[in-house]
mmCIF file of C-alpha atoms and ligand atoms in Angstrom:
data_model
loop_
_atom_site.group_PDB
_atom_site.id
_atom_site.type_symbol
_atom_site.label_atom_id
_atom_site.label_comp_id
_atom_site.label_asym_id
_atom_site.label_seq_id
_atom_site.Cartn_x
_atom_site.Cartn_y
_atom_site.Cartn_z
ATOM 1 C CA UNK J 4 34.791 11.240 -47.161
ATOM 2 C CA UNK J 5 36.879 14.651 -46.671
ATOM 3 C CA UNK J 6 35.957 17.002 -49.496
ATOM 4 C CA UNK J 7 38.903 19.281 -48.513
ATOM 5 C CA UNK J 8 41.383 16.426 -49.919
ATOM 6 C CA UNK J 9 39.243 16.025 -53.152
ATOM 7 C CA UNK J 10 39.111 19.906 -53.783
ATOM 8 C CA UNK J 11 37.022 21.698 -55.800
ATOM 9 C CA UNK J 12 36.978 19.609 -58.604
ATOM 10 C CA UNK J 13 35.956 15.997 -58.078
ATOM 11 C CA UNK J 14 34.559 13.338 -60.062
ATOM 12 C CA UNK J 15 31.686 11.697 -61.567
ATOM 13 C CA UNK J 16 30.436 8.290 -60.155
ATOM 14 C CA UNK J 17 27.286 6.447 -59.562
ATOM 15 C CA UNK J 18 27.869 5.702 -56.080
ATOM 16 C CA UNK J 19 28.571 7.587 -52.684
ATOM 17 C CA UNK J 20 32.001 6.586 -51.684
ATOM 18 C CA UNK J 21 35.684 6.186 -52.655
ATOM 19 C CA UNK J 22 35.591 9.346 -54.671
ATOM 20 C CA UNK J 23 39.470 9.913 -54.943
ATOM 21 C CA UNK J 24 40.006 6.193 -56.631
ATOM 22 C CA UNK J 25 37.032 6.703 -59.049
ATOM 23 C CA UNK J 26 38.585 9.967 -59.522
ATOM 24 C CA UNK J 27 41.651 8.568 -61.094
ATOM 25 C CA UNK J 28 39.720 6.427 -63.227
ATOM 26 C CA UNK J 29 36.970 9.010 -64.118
ATOM 27 C CA UNK J 30 39.975 11.401 -65.166
ATOM 28 C CA UNK J 31 41.808 8.795 -67.117
ATOM 29 C CA UNK J 32 38.412 8.270 -69.228
ATOM 30 C CA UNK J 33 37.901 11.850 -69.681
ATOM 31 C CA UNK J 34 34.950 11.700 -67.478
ATOM 32 C CA UNK J 35 33.602 15.241 -65.742
ATOM 33 C CA UNK J 36 35.381 16.628 -62.720
ATOM 34 C CA UNK J 37 32.708 18.939 -61.599
ATOM 35 C CA UNK J 38 29.533 16.677 -61.459
ATOM 36 C CA UNK J 39 28.389 13.784 -59.539
ATOM 37 C CA UNK J 40 25.375 11.732 -60.525
ATOM 38 C CA UNK J 41 23.086 9.951 -58.237
ATOM 39 C CA UNK J 42 20.605 7.365 -59.546
ATOM 40 C CA UNK J 43 17.763 6.615 -57.431
ATOM 41 C CA UNK J 44 19.681 3.746 -56.052
ATOM 42 C CA UNK J 45 22.803 6.011 -55.158
ATOM 43 C CA UNK J 46 20.605 8.601 -53.604
ATOM 44 C CA UNK J 47 18.576 5.848 -51.464
ATOM 45 C CA UNK J 48 22.282 4.559 -50.550
ATOM 46 C CA UNK J 49 23.713 7.761 -49.783
ATOM 47 C CA UNK J 50 25.169 8.496 -46.266
ATOM 48 C CA UNK J 51 24.070 11.235 -44.288
ATOM 49 C CA UNK J 52 25.743 14.481 -45.315
ATOM 50 C CA UNK J 53 27.004 12.950 -48.305
ATOM 51 C CA UNK J 54 24.975 14.863 -50.934
ATOM 52 C CA UNK J 55 25.578 18.177 -49.035
ATOM 53 C CA UNK J 56 29.171 17.617 -48.847
ATOM 54 C CA UNK J 57 29.362 17.248 -52.413
ATOM 55 C CA UNK J 58 27.604 20.725 -52.750
ATOM 56 C CA UNK J 59 29.960 22.178 -50.303
ATOM 57 C CA UNK J 60 32.860 20.738 -52.234
ATOM 58 C CA UNK J 61 31.986 22.620 -55.324
ATOM 59 C CA UNK J 62 30.309 19.731 -57.487
ATOM 60 C CA UNK J 63 27.184 19.780 -59.413
ATOM 61 C CA UNK J 64 24.933 17.512 -57.977
ATOM 62 C CA UNK J 65 22.778 15.659 -61.033
ATOM 63 C CA UNK J 66 19.919 13.384 -61.070
ATOM 64 C CA UNK J 67 19.546 11.494 -64.539
ATOM 65 C CA UNK J 68 16.049 11.329 -63.739
ATOM 66 C CA UNK J 69 14.110 13.954 -61.580
ATOM 67 C CA UNK J 70 13.762 12.717 -58.180
ATOM 68 C CA UNK J 71 10.572 14.691 -57.449
ATOM 69 C CA UNK J 72 7.204 14.784 -59.211
ATOM 70 C CA UNK J 73 6.807 17.077 -61.655
ATOM 71 C CA UNK J 74 3.692 19.208 -63.180
ATOM 72 C CA UNK J 75 1.605 16.872 -65.059
ATOM 73 C CA UNK J 76 1.725 16.719 -68.689
ATOM 74 C CA UNK J 77 -1.075 19.051 -69.290
ATOM 75 C CA UNK J 78 0.673 21.741 -67.097
ATOM 76 C CA UNK J 79 3.944 21.010 -68.682
ATOM 77 C CA UNK J 80 2.396 21.665 -72.186
ATOM 78 C CA UNK J 81 0.776 24.863 -70.751
ATOM 79 C CA UNK J 82 4.279 26.332 -69.517
ATOM 80 C CA UNK J 83 5.932 25.388 -72.798
ATOM 81 C CA UNK J 84 3.452 26.561 -75.233
ATOM 82 C CA UNK J 85 1.872 29.850 -73.643
ATOM 83 C CA UNK J 86 4.607 31.358 -71.631
ATOM 84 C CA UNK J 87 7.064 32.136 -74.177
ATOM 85 C CA UNK J 88 5.112 34.994 -75.849
ATOM 86 C CA UNK J 89 3.957 36.516 -72.415
ATOM 87 C CA UNK J 90 7.312 36.813 -70.771
ATOM 88 C CA UNK J 91 8.108 40.209 -69.677
ATOM 89 C CA UNK J 92 11.075 40.138 -67.540
ATOM 90 C CA UNK J 93 14.182 37.925 -67.709
ATOM 91 C CA UNK J 94 11.915 35.086 -66.265
ATOM 92 C CA UNK J 95 8.555 34.360 -64.878
ATOM 93 C CA UNK J 96 9.126 33.904 -61.086
ATOM 94 C CA UNK J 97 6.938 33.042 -58.079
ATOM 95 C CA UNK J 98 8.022 35.116 -55.112
ATOM 96 C CA UNK J 99 6.993 33.298 -51.673
ATOM 97 C CA UNK J 100 7.439 36.297 -49.645
ATOM 98 C CA UNK J 101 4.919 38.283 -51.699
ATOM 99 C CA UNK J 102 3.097 35.150 -52.840
ATOM 100 C CA UNK J 103 3.091 36.787 -56.105
ATOM 101 C CA UNK J 104 4.248 35.640 -59.948
ATOM 102 C CA UNK J 105 6.368 38.356 -61.551
ATOM 103 C CA UNK J 106 7.396 38.424 -65.254
ATOM 104 C CA UNK J 107 4.434 37.802 -67.144
ATOM 105 C CA UNK J 108 1.664 39.890 -68.809
ATOM 106 C CA UNK J 109 -1.383 37.919 -69.025
ATOM 107 C CA UNK J 110 -5.234 37.099 -68.229
ATOM 108 C CA UNK J 111 -5.633 36.508 -64.733
ATOM 109 C CA UNK J 112 -6.819 33.040 -65.290
ATOM 110 C CA UNK J 113 -3.309 32.227 -66.969
ATOM 111 C CA UNK J 114 -1.456 34.126 -64.198
ATOM 112 C CA UNK J 115 -3.412 31.873 -61.671
ATOM 113 C CA UNK J 116 -2.497 28.739 -63.351
ATOM 114 C CA UNK J 117 1.339 29.643 -63.397
ATOM 115 C CA UNK J 118 1.044 30.551 -59.710
ATOM 116 C CA UNK J 119 -0.369 27.445 -59.112
ATOM 117 C CA UNK J 120 2.223 25.282 -61.034
ATOM 118 C CA UNK J 121 5.016 27.142 -59.239
ATOM 119 C CA UNK J 122 3.777 26.964 -56.161
ATOM 120 C CA UNK J 123 3.548 23.178 -56.161
ATOM 121 C CA UNK J 124 7.010 22.819 -57.569
ATOM 122 C CA UNK J 125 8.670 25.099 -55.002
ATOM 123 C CA UNK J 126 6.937 22.847 -52.453
ATOM 124 C CA UNK J 127 7.991 19.683 -54.092
ATOM 125 C CA UNK J 128 11.878 20.728 -54.306
ATOM 126 C CA UNK J 129 11.570 22.083 -50.746
ATOM 127 C CA UNK J 130 10.027 18.685 -49.488
ATOM 128 C CA UNK J 131 12.896 16.919 -51.495
ATOM 129 C CA UNK J 132 15.901 19.119 -50.531
ATOM 130 C CA UNK J 133 14.595 18.795 -46.677
ATOM 131 C CA UNK J 134 14.414 15.016 -46.862
ATOM 132 C CA UNK J 135 17.862 14.614 -48.735
ATOM 133 C CA UNK J 136 20.143 17.477 -47.191
ATOM 134 C CA UNK J 137 18.658 18.499 -44.169
ATOM 135 C CA UNK J 138 21.685 19.726 -42.593
ATOM 136 C CA UNK J 139 22.049 22.520 -45.400
ATOM 137 C CA UNK J 140 17.883 23.328 -45.270
ATOM 138 C CA UNK J 141 17.791 23.939 -41.395
ATOM 139 C CA UNK J 142 16.213 27.448 -41.307
ATOM 140 C CA UNK J 143 16.847 28.068 -44.880
ATOM 141 C CA UNK J 144 15.051 31.059 -46.709
ATOM 142 C CA UNK J 145 13.052 29.436 -49.616
ATOM 143 C CA UNK J 146 13.231 32.090 -52.516
ATOM 144 C CA UNK J 147 12.034 32.288 -56.190
ATOM 145 C CA UNK J 148 10.827 29.497 -58.111
ATOM 146 C CA UNK J 149 11.016 30.563 -61.522
ATOM 147 C CA UNK J 150 9.978 29.132 -65.203
ATOM 148 C CA UNK J 151 12.578 30.121 -67.965
ATOM 149 C CA UNK J 152 10.619 30.032 -71.390
ATOM 150 C CA UNK J 153 13.185 31.588 -73.714
ATOM 151 C CA UNK J 154 15.818 29.691 -75.569
ATOM 152 C CA UNK J 155 19.283 30.794 -73.646
ATOM 153 C CA UNK J 156 21.376 30.660 -76.593
ATOM 154 C CA UNK J 157 21.394 34.163 -78.199
ATOM 155 C CA UNK J 158 19.073 36.116 -75.885
ATOM 156 C CA UNK J 159 21.247 39.222 -76.231
ATOM 157 C CA UNK J 160 20.559 40.249 -72.568
ATOM 158 C CA UNK J 161 23.129 42.751 -71.363
ATOM 159 C CA UNK J 162 26.618 41.299 -70.109
ATOM 160 C CA UNK J 163 25.903 41.498 -66.780
ATOM 161 C CA UNK J 164 22.216 39.856 -67.109
ATOM 162 C CA UNK J 165 23.493 37.314 -69.712
ATOM 163 C CA UNK J 166 23.161 33.716 -68.730
ATOM 164 C CA UNK J 167 25.501 32.880 -71.465
ATOM 165 C CA UNK J 168 28.614 34.083 -69.902
ATOM 166 C CA UNK J 169 30.145 32.194 -66.949
ATOM 167 C CA UNK J 170 29.953 33.673 -63.796
ATOM 168 C CA UNK J 171 29.225 32.943 -60.134
ATOM 169 C CA UNK J 172 25.593 34.356 -58.812
ATOM 170 C CA UNK J 173 25.932 37.270 -56.669
ATOM 171 C CA UNK J 174 23.852 40.467 -55.753
ATOM 172 C CA UNK J 175 20.562 39.433 -56.758
ATOM 173 C CA UNK J 176 19.472 37.917 -53.468
ATOM 174 C CA UNK J 177 19.549 40.830 -51.099
ATOM 175 C CA UNK J 178 22.101 40.804 -48.302
ATOM 176 C CA UNK J 179 23.521 37.079 -47.961
ATOM 177 C CA UNK J 180 26.137 38.247 -45.654
ATOM 178 C CA UNK J 181 28.201 34.830 -46.695
ATOM 179 C CA UNK J 182 25.104 32.739 -46.522
ATOM 180 C CA UNK J 183 24.988 30.194 -49.604
ATOM 181 C CA UNK J 184 22.970 30.343 -52.893
ATOM 182 C CA UNK J 185 21.537 26.823 -53.418
ATOM 183 C CA UNK J 186 19.503 26.391 -56.689
ATOM 184 C CA UNK J 187 17.568 23.391 -57.831
ATOM 185 C CA UNK J 188 17.350 23.036 -61.851
ATOM 186 C CA UNK J 189 14.828 20.769 -64.006
ATOM 187 C CA UNK J 190 14.904 20.386 -67.723
ATOM 188 C CA UNK J 191 11.682 20.473 -68.754
ATOM 189 C CA UNK J 192 12.183 20.204 -72.434
ATOM 190 C CA UNK J 193 11.121 16.938 -73.638
ATOM 191 C CA UNK J 194 13.517 16.678 -76.580
ATOM 192 C CA UNK J 195 16.853 18.836 -75.974
ATOM 193 C CA UNK J 196 19.310 18.945 -73.507
ATOM 194 C CA UNK J 197 20.092 22.071 -71.547
ATOM 195 C CA UNK J 198 23.890 22.628 -71.899
ATOM 196 C CA UNK J 199 25.933 24.591 -69.120
ATOM 197 C CA UNK J 200 29.399 25.482 -69.003
ATOM 198 C CA UNK J 201 31.840 25.713 -66.046
ATOM 199 C CA UNK J 202 35.136 26.942 -65.193
ATOM 200 C CA UNK J 203 35.423 25.282 -61.781
ATOM 201 C CA UNK J 204 34.459 26.530 -58.268
ATOM 202 C CA UNK J 205 35.408 29.632 -56.170
ATOM 203 C CA UNK J 206 38.551 28.324 -54.368
ATOM 204 C CA UNK J 207 40.338 27.921 -57.682
ATOM 205 C CA UNK J 208 38.787 30.877 -59.532
ATOM 206 C CA UNK J 209 39.848 32.985 -56.420
ATOM 207 C CA UNK J 210 43.391 31.868 -56.592
ATOM 208 C CA UNK J 211 43.576 32.520 -60.197
ATOM 209 C CA UNK J 212 41.446 35.605 -60.828
ATOM 210 C CA UNK J 213 41.254 37.005 -57.275
ATOM 211 C CA UNK J 214 43.899 39.712 -57.534
ATOM 212 C CA UNK J 215 42.874 40.967 -60.970
ATOM 213 C CA UNK J 216 39.340 41.060 -59.990
ATOM 214 C CA UNK J 217 40.366 43.215 -57.085
ATOM 215 C CA UNK J 218 39.207 41.069 -54.566
ATOM 216 C CA UNK J 219 42.442 39.409 -53.441
ATOM 217 C CA UNK J 220 44.987 41.538 -51.479
ATOM 218 C CA UNK J 221 47.348 42.805 -53.694
ATOM 219 C CA UNK J 222 49.391 45.718 -52.057
ATOM 220 C CA UNK J 223 46.996 45.594 -49.084
ATOM 221 C CA UNK J 224 44.173 46.844 -51.580
ATOM 222 C CA UNK J 225 41.711 44.051 -50.968
ATOM 223 C CA UNK J 226 38.155 45.569 -50.101
ATOM 224 C CA UNK J 227 37.142 45.336 -46.584
ATOM 225 C CA UNK J 228 34.301 42.960 -45.640
ATOM 226 C CA UNK J 229 33.282 44.920 -42.477
ATOM 227 C CA UNK J 230 30.163 46.450 -42.474
ATOM 228 C CA UNK J 231 30.164 50.397 -42.343
ATOM 229 C CA UNK J 232 27.262 52.738 -40.897
ATOM 230 C CA UNK J 233 25.632 52.997 -44.100
ATOM 231 C CA UNK J 234 25.318 49.292 -44.388
ATOM 232 C CA UNK J 235 23.438 49.154 -41.015
ATOM 233 C CA UNK J 236 21.483 52.086 -41.869
ATOM 234 C CA UNK J 237 20.352 50.425 -45.308
ATOM 235 C CA UNK J 238 19.772 47.212 -43.547
ATOM 236 C CA UNK J 239 17.530 49.260 -40.948
ATOM 237 C CA UNK J 240 15.724 50.947 -43.673
ATOM 238 C CA UNK J 241 15.163 47.471 -45.542
ATOM 239 C CA UNK J 242 13.561 46.366 -42.360
ATOM 240 C CA UNK J 243 11.281 49.176 -42.076
ATOM 241 C CA UNK J 244 10.093 49.029 -45.552
ATOM 242 C CA UNK J 245 9.466 45.340 -45.001
ATOM 243 C CA UNK J 246 7.473 46.134 -41.857
ATOM 244 C CA UNK J 247 5.376 48.574 -43.890
ATOM 245 C CA UNK J 248 4.194 45.966 -46.361
ATOM 246 C CA UNK J 249 6.980 45.937 -49.208
ATOM 247 C CA UNK J 250 7.363 42.543 -48.936
ATOM 248 C CA UNK J 251 10.101 42.127 -51.456
ATOM 249 C CA UNK J 252 12.275 44.927 -50.046
ATOM 250 C CA UNK J 253 15.010 42.421 -48.661
ATOM 251 C CA UNK J 254 16.385 42.325 -52.415
ATOM 252 C CA UNK J 255 17.433 46.268 -51.720
ATOM 253 C CA UNK J 256 19.890 45.137 -48.970
ATOM 254 C CA UNK J 257 23.142 44.419 -49.489
ATOM 255 C CA UNK J 258 26.954 44.073 -47.419
ATOM 256 C CA UNK J 259 30.153 44.530 -47.960
ATOM 257 C CA UNK J 260 30.510 40.434 -48.970
ATOM 258 C CA UNK J 261 27.501 40.783 -51.427
ATOM 259 C CA UNK J 262 29.431 43.543 -52.958
ATOM 260 C CA UNK J 263 32.494 42.057 -53.180
ATOM 261 C CA UNK J 264 31.082 38.917 -54.749
ATOM 262 C CA UNK J 265 29.103 41.115 -57.417
ATOM 263 C CA UNK J 266 32.514 42.628 -58.184
ATOM 264 C CA UNK J 267 33.763 39.090 -58.889
ATOM 265 C CA UNK J 268 30.569 38.182 -60.781
ATOM 266 C CA UNK J 269 30.848 41.414 -62.977
ATOM 267 C CA UNK J 270 34.802 40.784 -63.462
ATOM 268 C CA UNK J 271 33.878 37.291 -64.943
ATOM 269 C CA UNK J 272 31.352 38.642 -67.184
ATOM 270 C CA UNK J 273 33.256 41.754 -68.218
ATOM 271 C CA UNK J 274 36.553 39.765 -69.056
ATOM 272 C CA UNK J 275 36.936 38.166 -72.452
ATOM 273 C CA UNK J 276 40.230 36.624 -71.275
ATOM 274 C CA UNK J 277 38.467 34.718 -68.391
ATOM 275 C CA UNK J 278 35.601 33.551 -70.807
ATOM 276 C CA UNK J 279 38.179 32.147 -72.977
ATOM 277 C CA UNK J 280 40.112 30.487 -70.292
ATOM 278 C CA UNK J 281 39.906 26.698 -71.038
ATOM 279 C CA UNK J 282 42.013 25.573 -67.949
ATOM 280 C CA UNK J 283 39.211 24.352 -66.131
ATOM 281 C CA UNK J 284 36.515 24.653 -68.604
ATOM 282 C CA UNK J 285 33.740 22.284 -69.072
ATOM 283 C CA UNK J 286 30.546 21.905 -70.721
ATOM 284 C CA UNK J 287 27.901 19.638 -69.255
ATOM 285 C CA UNK J 288 24.794 18.257 -70.340
ATOM 286 C CA UNK J 289 21.320 17.909 -68.683
ATOM 287 C CA UNK J 290 18.929 15.589 -70.436
ATOM 288 C CA UNK J 291 15.330 16.104 -70.794
ATOM 289 C CA UNK J 292 13.632 15.520 -67.231
ATOM 290 C CA UNK J 293 16.963 15.272 -65.689
ATOM 291 C CA UNK J 294 17.365 17.672 -62.536
ATOM 292 C CA UNK J 295 20.383 19.118 -60.925
ATOM 293 C CA UNK J 296 21.327 21.302 -57.740
ATOM 294 C CA UNK J 297 24.528 23.343 -57.181
ATOM 295 C CA UNK J 298 25.607 26.123 -54.738
ATOM 296 C CA UNK J 299 26.135 28.892 -57.242
ATOM 297 C CA UNK J 300 28.015 31.149 -54.943
ATOM 298 C CA UNK J 301 30.896 29.005 -55.747
ATOM 299 C CA UNK J 302 30.359 27.000 -58.724
ATOM 300 C CA UNK J 303 30.729 28.917 -62.036
ATOM 301 C CA UNK J 304 28.097 28.316 -64.727
ATOM 302 C CA UNK J 305 26.690 29.534 -67.801
ATOM 303 C CA UNK J 306 23.495 28.313 -69.685
ATOM 304 C CA UNK J 307 24.836 27.962 -73.007
ATOM 305 C CA UNK J 308 21.809 26.547 -74.640
ATOM 306 C CA UNK J 309 18.379 25.189 -73.569
ATOM 307 C CA UNK J 310 14.732 26.003 -73.104
ATOM 308 C CA UNK J 311 12.062 25.471 -70.675
ATOM 309 C CA UNK J 312 13.430 25.032 -66.944
ATOM 310 C CA UNK J 313 12.165 25.192 -63.587
ATOM 311 C CA UNK J 314 14.784 26.744 -61.346
ATOM 312 C CA UNK J 315 14.257 26.922 -57.608
ATOM 313 C CA UNK J 316 16.254 29.249 -55.345
ATOM 314 C CA UNK J 317 17.262 28.962 -51.542
ATOM 315 C CA UNK J 318 19.400 30.761 -49.157
ATOM 316 C CA UNK J 319 21.233 28.488 -46.820
ATOM 317 C CA UNK J 320 22.827 29.472 -43.455
ATOM 318 C CA UNK J 321 26.623 29.692 -43.483
ATOM 319 C CA UNK J 322 26.414 28.071 -40.115
ATOM 320 C CA UNK J 323 24.894 24.993 -41.545
ATOM 321 C CA UNK J 324 27.901 24.338 -43.562
ATOM 322 C CA UNK J 325 30.152 21.335 -42.856
ATOM 323 C CA UNK J 326 32.863 22.714 -44.427
ATOM 324 C CA UNK J 327 32.739 26.486 -43.773
ATOM 325 C CA UNK J 328 36.387 26.885 -44.651
ATOM 326 C CA UNK J 329 35.336 26.395 -48.458
ATOM 327 C CA UNK J 330 32.661 29.217 -48.354
ATOM 328 C CA UNK J 331 33.461 32.287 -50.540
ATOM 329 C CA UNK J 332 33.263 34.445 -47.350
ATOM 330 C CA UNK J 333 35.939 32.517 -45.556
ATOM 331 C CA UNK J 334 38.158 32.235 -48.378
ATOM 332 C CA UNK J 335 37.812 35.845 -48.559
ATOM 333 C CA UNK J 336 38.541 36.492 -45.080
ATOM 334 C CA UNK J 337 41.621 34.109 -44.947
ATOM 335 C CA UNK J 338 43.187 35.872 -48.099
HETATM 336 FE FE1 FE2 F 652 23.765 31.984 -62.513
#
């Protein structure tokens, strides 16, 4: 299978091969062009690199039944019942580099229980992904594992923090320098779907909106991706702070690439015409106890509604990609 020939929009199917032919059928039937479903059987039969190729090709890989062990029923009830009133930041997150939970205001025993649940889930996700997409997880950096206790619809967050506006992820992970952002989601709501919107992946969005967003050459004015002295100085300072014990200092780092991607992220959220664009717009439902994963630096997404989700983030080295020409940094370089 060669994803370059499929393009950023592919098809939904239950198997793992002959995607273009299935795509014709899928399109004719009005099925999703952005999602690929893997049943347990399809996952077991998947060829090496198949799932990773789907991710690199800009698809959302969805599992109708979460393929890894979830917190037990008592812990799930605890997360759903106890945490909404205790949220103090956008999410409640376990940070592995500091071995600490942030975003919660609660008694020590409550925080300790959240810590245990999120650490266990993070390890389960890591083990599953290491087995399923080993080419991508080699030397990857496992990041936060979050629980999202609040209904997404109508949260009234500031626009740049809003999950309800379609965007690509950028700028919240320190300096990725072109490495990829992989996120694994689980809908822990026992009754309601989580609903996303997407407008497709970076290659299409860059073609259509890159100039308008100021990240694609127009009269030679595209931003440079080359690091300057201030970038090296900042990275050196962050390393020093980390060595001095500030374990989450890496999020303070940046790079020209990360700033360009943040510019595109902000453009998307700040531009009503983009949000209203229906050309590649699609809404996607994730049923209770389903899971899905996606490279969120390329696939645009918004959480339109839903409450109670687990979200695990990892940074995948660009060098792991089998299709580096589809990575945003190389599309930016080639423009
Ligand atoms: Fe996002």
